[in-house]
Coordinates of C-alpha atoms in Angstrom, one line a residue:
X27 CA 0.0 0.0 0.0
X28 CA 1.6 3.3 -1.1
X29 CA -0.9 5.8 0.1
X30 CA 0.5 9.4 0.6
X31 CA 1.8 10.3 4.0
X32 CA 2.0 14.0 4.9
X33 CA 3.4 16.2 7.6
X34 CA 0.8 18.3 9.6
X35 CA 2.8 19.6 12.5
X36 CA 6.4 20.7 13.4
X37 CA 8.1 21.2 16.7
X38 CA 11.7 22.6 16.6
X39 CA 14.5 23.1 19.2
X40 CA 17.6 24.4 17.4
X41 CA 20.7 26.2 18.3
X42 CA 19.6 29.2 16.3
X43 CA 16.0 29.3 17.4
X44 CA 13.6 27.7 19.9
X45 CA 10.3 27.0 18.2
X46 CA 9.5 27.0 14.5
X47 CA 9.0 30.7 14.1
X48 CA 12.3 31.7 15.7
X49 CA 14.2 28.9 14.0
X50 CA 12.9 29.9 10.5
X51 CA 13.5 33.6 11.1
X52 CA 17.1 32.9 12.0
X53 CA 17.7 30.3 9.2
X54 CA 16.2 32.4 6.4
X55 CA 18.4 35.4 7.5
X56 CA 21.6 33.4 8.0
X57 CA 21.8 33.7 11.8
X58 CA 24.2 31.2 13.4
X59 CA 23.8 29.6 16.8
X60 CA 27.4 28.3 16.9
X61 CA 29.6 29.6 19.7
X62 CA 31.9 28.5 22.5
X63 CA 30.2 25.9 24.6
X64 CA 28.9 26.9 28.0
X65 CA 27.2 23.8 29.4
X66 CA 30.5 22.5 30.7
X67 CA 34.1 23.7 30.9
X68 CA 35.7 23.0 27.5
X69 CA 39.0 24.7 28.2
X70 CA 40.8 21.3 28.3
X71 CA 39.4 19.9 25.1
X72 CA 40.7 20.4 21.5
X73 CA 37.2 21.2 20.2
X74 CA 35.4 24.0 22.1
X75 CA 32.6 25.2 19.8
X76 CA 29.1 23.8 19.6
X77 CA 25.5 24.6 18.9
X78 CA 23.6 25.0 22.1
X79 CA 19.8 25.5 22.1
X80 CA 19.1 28.9 23.7
X81 CA 16.4 29.7 26.2
X82 CA 15.2 26.2 26.8
X83 CA 13.9 26.0 30.4
X84 CA 12.3 22.6 31.0
X85 CA 10.8 23.7 34.3
X86 CA 8.6 26.2 32.4
X87 CA 7.4 23.6 29.9
X88 CA 7.1 20.2 31.5
X89 CA 5.5 18.8 34.7
X90 CA 7.9 18.7 37.6
X91 CA 7.5 14.9 38.0
X92 CA 9.2 14.4 34.7
X93 CA 12.4 16.3 35.4
X94 CA 14.1 13.8 37.8
X95 CA 13.7 11.0 35.2
X96 CA 14.7 12.7 32.0
X97 CA 17.9 13.8 30.2
X98 CA 18.1 17.2 28.5
X99 CA 17.5 15.6 25.1
X100 CA 14.2 13.9 26.3
X101 CA 13.0 17.2 27.8
X102 CA 13.5 19.0 24.5
X103 CA 11.9 16.1 22.6
X104 CA 8.8 16.2 24.9
X105 CA 8.5 20.0 24.5
X106 CA 9.0 19.8 20.7
X107 CA 6.3 17.1 20.6
X108 CA 3.9 19.3 22.5
X109 CA 4.5 22.1 20.0
X110 CA 4.2 19.8 17.0
X111 CA 0.9 18.4 18.2
X112 CA -0.4 21.9 18.8
X113 CA 0.7 23.0 15.4
X114 CA -1.1 20.0 13.9
X115 CA -4.3 20.7 15.9
X116 CA -4.1 17.3 17.5
X117 CA -5.3 16.6 21.0
X118 CA -4.1 13.1 21.9
X119 CA -6.7 12.6 24.6
X120 CA -9.4 13.0 22.1
X121 CA -8.2 10.2 19.8
X122 CA -8.0 6.4 20.0
X123 CA -4.7 5.6 21.8
X124 CA -4.0 2.7 19.4
X125 CA -4.3 5.1 16.4
X126 CA -1.2 7.0 17.4
X127 CA 2.4 5.8 17.5
X128 CA 6.0 7.1 18.0
X129 CA 9.1 6.4 15.9
X130 CA 12.2 8.6 16.7
X131 CA 15.9 8.3 16.2
X132 CA 18.8 8.6 18.5
X133 CA 22.6 8.6 18.1
X134 CA 23.8 8.4 21.7
X135 CA 20.9 8.4 24.2
X136 CA 20.8 10.4 27.4
X137 CA 24.5 10.8 27.9
X138 CA 24.3 13.7 30.3
X139 CA 21.9 11.9 32.6
X140 CA 24.1 8.8 32.4
X141 CA 27.3 10.7 33.2
X142 CA 25.7 12.2 36.3
X143 CA 24.6 8.9 37.6
X144 CA 27.9 7.2 37.0
X145 CA 29.6 10.0 38.9
X146 CA 27.4 9.3 41.8
X147 CA 28.2 5.6 41.5
X148 CA 32.0 6.2 41.6
X149 CA 32.0 8.9 44.2
X150 CA 29.1 8.0 46.6
X151 CA 28.1 4.4 45.9
X152 CA 25.4 2.5 44.2
X153 CA 22.7 3.5 46.7
X154 CA 22.9 7.0 45.3
X155 CA 22.2 6.1 41.7
X156 CA 18.8 7.0 40.5
X157 CA 16.5 4.2 39.5
X158 CA 15.7 6.2 36.4
X159 CA 19.2 5.5 35.1
X160 CA 17.8 2.2 33.9
X161 CA 16.1 3.9 31.0
X162 CA 17.0 7.7 31.0
X163 CA 20.2 7.0 29.1
X164 CA 18.6 4.6 26.6
X165 CA 18.3 5.2 22.9
X166 CA 14.6 4.5 22.9
X167 CA 13.8 6.7 25.9
X168 CA 12.4 9.6 23.8
X169 CA 10.0 7.4 22.0
X170 CA 8.9 5.9 25.3
X171 CA 8.4 9.1 27.1
X172 CA 6.5 10.7 24.2
X173 CA 4.2 7.7 24.0
X174 CA 3.6 7.6 27.7
X175 CA 3.0 11.3 28.1
X176 CA 0.5 11.4 25.2
X177 CA -1.2 8.0 25.7
X178 CA 0.1 6.7 22.3
X179 CA -0.2 2.9 22.2
X180 CA 0.2 2.3 18.5
X181 CA 3.6 1.2 16.9
X182 CA 6.6 2.7 18.7
X183 CA 10.3 2.3 18.1
X184 CA 13.7 3.9 17.7
X185 CA 16.2 3.9 14.9
X186 CA 20.0 4.1 15.6
X187 CA 22.1 5.0 12.5
X188 CA 23.8 8.2 13.7
X189 CA 23.0 11.2 11.5
X190 CA 21.1 9.1 8.9
X191 CA 18.8 7.9 11.7
X192 CA 16.6 11.0 11.6
X193 CA 15.5 10.2 8.0
X194 CA 15.3 6.4 8.7
X195 CA 12.9 7.1 11.5
X196 CA 10.7 9.2 9.3
X197 CA 10.7 6.4 6.7
X198 CA 9.7 3.9 9.3
X199 CA 6.9 6.2 10.5
X200 CA 5.7 6.3 6.9
X201 CA 5.7 2.5 6.7
X202 CA 3.6 2.3 9.9
X203 CA 1.1 4.8 8.6
X204 CA 0.8 2.9 5.4
X205 CA 0.1 -0.3 7.4
X206 CA -2.9 1.4 9.0
X207 CA -1.9 3.6 11.9
X208 CA -3.3 7.1 11.2
X209 CA -0.8 9.2 13.0
X210 CA 2.9 8.8 14.0
X211 CA 5.1 11.2 15.9
X212 CA 8.5 11.1 14.3
X213 CA 11.8 12.9 13.9
X214 CA 14.6 13.2 16.5
X215 CA 16.2 15.4 19.1
X216 CA 19.7 14.7 20.2
X217 CA 21.7 16.4 23.0
X218 CA 25.1 15.2 24.1
X219 CA 27.0 18.3 25.1
X220 CA 28.6 17.0 28.3
X221 CA 32.1 15.8 29.0
X222 CA 31.3 12.1 28.5
X223 CA 29.4 12.8 25.3
X224 CA 32.1 15.3 24.1
X225 CA 34.9 12.8 24.5
X226 CA 32.8 10.2 22.6
X227 CA 32.3 12.6 19.7
X228 CA 36.0 13.6 19.6
X229 CA 36.9 9.9 18.9
X230 CA 35.5 10.3 15.4
X231 CA 38.3 12.6 14.5
X232 CA 35.8 14.7 12.6
X233 CA 35.2 17.6 15.0
X234 CA 36.6 21.0 14.0
X235 CA 39.2 22.3 16.5
X236 CA 39.1 25.9 15.2
X237 CA 38.2 28.6 17.8
X238 CA 36.4 31.2 15.5
X239 CA 32.8 30.3 15.0
X240 CA 32.6 31.7 11.5
X241 CA 35.6 29.6 10.3
X242 CA 34.9 26.3 12.1
X243 CA 32.3 24.4 10.1
X244 CA 32.9 24.9 6.3
X245 CA 31.5 22.1 4.2
X246 CA 32.5 22.2 0.5
X247 CA 35.1 24.8 1.3
X248 CA 38.9 24.6 0.7
X249 CA 39.3 25.3 4.4
X250 CA 37.0 22.4 5.6
X251 CA 38.4 20.9 8.7
X252 CA 35.6 18.9 10.3
X253 CA 32.2 19.7 11.7
X254 CA 30.9 21.5 14.8
X255 CA 28.6 19.4 16.9
X256 CA 25.3 20.7 18.3
X257 CA 22.1 19.7 20.1
X258 CA 18.4 19.8 19.2
X259 CA 16.4 18.7 16.2
X260 CA 12.8 18.5 15.1
X261 CA 9.6 16.5 15.8
X262 CA 7.2 15.9 12.9
X263 CA 3.5 14.9 13.1
X264 CA 2.9 12.5 10.2
X265 CA -0.5 11.3 9.1
X266 CA -2.0 9.5 6.2
X267 CA -3.1 12.1 3.6
X268 CA -6.7 10.8 3.8
X269 CA -6.8 11.2 7.6
X270 CA -5.4 14.7 7.5
X271 CA -7.8 15.7 4.8
X272 CA -10.8 14.2 6.7
X273 CA -10.1 16.4 9.7
X274 CA -9.2 19.5 7.6
X275 CA -5.6 19.7 8.8
X276 CA -3.0 22.1 7.4
X277 CA -0.5 20.0 5.4
X278 CA 3.1 21.2 5.1
X279 CA 4.0 18.6 2.5
X280 CA 4.3 14.9 1.6
X281 CA 7.1 12.5 2.5
X282 CA 7.2 11.3 -1.1
X283 CA 10.3 9.1 -1.4
X284 CA 13.0 7.4 0.6
X285 CA 16.2 5.5 -0.1
X286 CA 18.9 4.1 2.1
X287 CA 22.2 2.3 1.5
X288 CA 25.4 1.5 3.3
X289 CA 28.9 2.2 2.0
X290 CA 31.1 -0.8 1.1
X291 CA 34.0 -1.8 3.3
X292 CA 37.1 0.4 2.9
X293 CA 39.5 -1.0 0.3
X294 CA 36.7 -3.0 -1.5
X295 CA 37.1 -0.9 -4.6
X296 CA 33.3 -0.5 -4.8
X297 CA 31.8 3.0 -5.0
X298 CA 30.2 4.8 -2.0
X299 CA 26.5 4.3 -1.6
X300 CA 25.2 7.9 -1.4
X301 CA 24.3 8.2 -5.1
X302 CA 22.3 5.0 -5.0
X303 CA 20.4 6.2 -2.0
X304 CA 19.5 9.4 -3.9
X305 CA 18.4 7.4 -6.9
X306 CA 16.3 5.1 -4.8
X307 CA 14.5 8.0 -3.1
X308 CA 13.8 9.7 -6.4
X309 CA 12.4 6.4 -7.8
X310 CA 10.3 5.8 -4.7
X311 CA 8.8 9.3 -5.2
X312 CA 8.3 8.9 -8.9
X313 CA 10.3 12.0 -9.3
X314 CA 12.9 12.9 -12.0
X315 CA 16.1 14.8 -11.2
X316 CA 14.8 17.7 -13.2
X317 CA 11.8 18.1 -10.8
X318 CA 14.0 18.6 -7.7
X319 CA 14.2 22.3 -6.7
X320 CA 16.7 22.1 -3.9
X321 CA 19.0 19.6 -2.1
X322 CA 19.6 19.9 1.6
X323 CA 23.1 18.5 1.9
X324 CA 24.6 16.2 4.5
X325 CA 27.6 18.6 4.5
X326 CA 30.2 16.6 6.5
X327 CA 33.0 19.3 6.1
X328 CA 35.5 16.5 5.7
X329 CA 37.2 17.0 2.3
X330 CA 36.9 13.4 1.2
X331 CA 33.3 13.1 2.3
X332 CA 32.4 16.4 0.7
X333 CA 33.9 15.2 -2.5
X334 CA 31.8 12.0 -2.4
X335 CA 28.6 14.0 -1.8
X336 CA 29.4 16.4 -4.6
X337 CA 30.2 13.6 -7.0
X338 CA 26.9 11.9 -6.1
X339 CA 24.9 15.1 -6.7
X340 CA 26.6 16.0 -10.0
X341 CA 26.2 12.4 -11.2
X342 CA 22.4 12.6 -10.6
X343 CA 21.7 16.2 -11.4
X344 CA 24.6 17.4 -13.5
X345 CA 27.2 20.0 -12.8
X346 CA 25.5 22.9 -11.0
X347 CA 22.3 21.2 -11.9
X348 CA 20.3 21.9 -8.7
X349 CA 20.6 24.5 -5.9
X350 CA 22.2 22.9 -2.8
X351 CA 22.1 24.3 0.7
X352 CA 23.4 23.3 4.1
X353 CA 21.6 25.4 6.8
X354 CA 23.2 23.2 9.4
X355 CA 26.2 25.5 9.1
X356 CA 24.2 27.7 11.4
X357 CA 23.5 25.0 14.0
X358 CA 26.2 22.4 13.8
X359 CA 25.6 18.8 13.1
X360 CA 22.9 17.6 15.5
X361 CA 23.4 13.9 14.8
X362 CA 20.0 12.2 14.6
X363 CA 18.3 15.5 15.0
X364 CA 19.9 17.2 12.0
X365 CA 18.0 15.6 9.1
X366 CA 14.5 16.1 10.7
X367 CA 15.5 19.7 11.2
X368 CA 16.5 19.9 7.5
X369 CA 13.1 18.3 6.7
X370 CA 11.4 21.1 8.7
X371 CA 13.5 23.7 6.9
X372 CA 12.6 22.2 3.5
X373 CA 8.9 22.3 4.3
X374 CA 9.2 25.9 5.5
X375 CA 11.1 26.7 2.3
X376 CA 8.2 25.4 0.3
X377 CA 5.8 27.5 2.2
X378 CA 7.7 30.7 1.7
X379 CA 9.4 30.1 -1.7
X380 CA 12.9 30.7 -0.3
X381 CA 16.0 28.6 -0.1
X382 CA 18.0 29.2 3.1
X383 CA 21.7 30.0 2.8
X384 CA 24.8 28.1 3.6
X385 CA 26.7 30.5 5.8
X386 CA 30.5 31.4 5.9
X387 CA 31.3 29.0 3.0
X388 CA 33.3 29.7 -0.2
X389 CA 32.6 26.6 -2.2
X390 CA 35.3 24.9 -4.1
X391 CA 34.5 25.5 -7.8
X392 CA 35.8 22.1 -8.9
X393 CA 33.1 20.3 -6.9
X394 CA 30.5 21.6 -9.4
X395 CA 27.8 22.5 -6.9
X396 CA 25.4 25.4 -7.1
X397 CA 25.7 26.1 -3.4
X398 CA 23.4 28.8 -2.0
X399 CA 25.8 30.9 0.0
X400 CA 25.7 34.4 1.6
X401 CA 22.0 35.0 1.7
X402 CA 18.7 33.2 1.0
X403 CA 17.6 32.7 -2.6
X404 CA 14.1 33.3 -3.7
X405 CA 12.7 30.3 -5.7
X406 CA 9.7 28.2 -6.2
X407 CA 10.3 25.1 -4.1
X408 CA 7.9 22.3 -4.8
X409 CA 10.2 19.3 -4.3
X410 CA 13.2 19.0 -2.1
X411 CA 15.8 16.3 -1.4
X412 CA 17.2 15.9 2.1
X413 CA 20.4 13.9 2.6
X414 CA 22.0 12.4 5.7
X415 CA 25.0 10.2 6.3
X416 CA 25.9 8.4 9.6
X417 CA 29.3 7.5 10.9
X418 CA 30.0 3.9 9.8
X419 CA 28.7 4.2 6.2
X420 CA 24.9 4.9 6.6
X421 CA 23.4 6.9 3.7
X422 CA 19.8 8.0 3.7
X423 CA 17.8 10.3 1.4
X424 CA 14.2 11.6 1.6
X425 CA 12.2 13.4 -1.0
X426 CA 9.6 15.9 0.3
X427 CA 6.9 17.3 -2.0
X428 CA 4.7 20.4 -1.4
X429 CA 1.1 19.8 -0.6
X430 CA -1.1 19.6 -3.7

């Protein structure tokens, strides 16, 4: 069954804006949220910049009973879900609980919560460790807490494939809707800006160690030297088009196509899998390359990975054949939260007819990309392609199409 699946609500927590309105205002104008980290002392670490979500006060947004049992990422996910449901005009208590489900993605789980409890274990003893440690750190905790808070007893799950996971979760949500569940909460919020999480991220060797925010995260630039990490993401309310139409819901757009691949083992001599993921997504959407109005790039800011992405895009679309943007240069890479945030940006770009910019970047001409830099570009956006790659060779692509 290939019935259309649409997005009817958005909830955003991003380093350059809390809530959809603030995020989009910042993104369309090129305002960055990257700065020196303040959530912990970074003076002893080689990488010191990050994208922190500003102004998020969980105590003002969530019941007090939830605070002792939740990590920062879960608190943001719960708040973003509340905003997305309100945006969609959905009151969970008025719906059949088995007609609603949750599928999110996570790259690390609740590392900050886990670090705090491990510190108690080492310094005070096991009797001081919270019972909530048993699940607050876990990859699936956001899905679980969202479903419990909103009484959602339909299909629930979590996808773990690093940065690609945000798109993979949306694809899994689409599958569940096509199987008969009318509404799924999907997307992802990640937050691992704590010493334990920071050390784990440094092991990738892909974090930029530059100290100037405007020169730290430069995908497709000759000075590319790795990415800046961040926290946040987006939650999407996804419904069958028929269900959304029946209740008169506003529709942002359709999740029209999806493709996923894994890269071959190093040294195999086989090509990377990103191009194939793009082709699968376009085929699934029934969309030709000439119909795509913009690509939201993965934008690794590692020269070899940038080259692979550029080659995949020029192979499919031709040299400078489609506008490409990487608004995550304003937020940092949010791991599983990054691609859902790009999906939200793509849907908002369709609504306004405007492609947000890639900030601070001077693209390498030989890569052959039509990178939107400097300022936003006015354009009719009916179809967008969003790309994401996860550490370890995951490649995912999603085609979103404007509402008919």
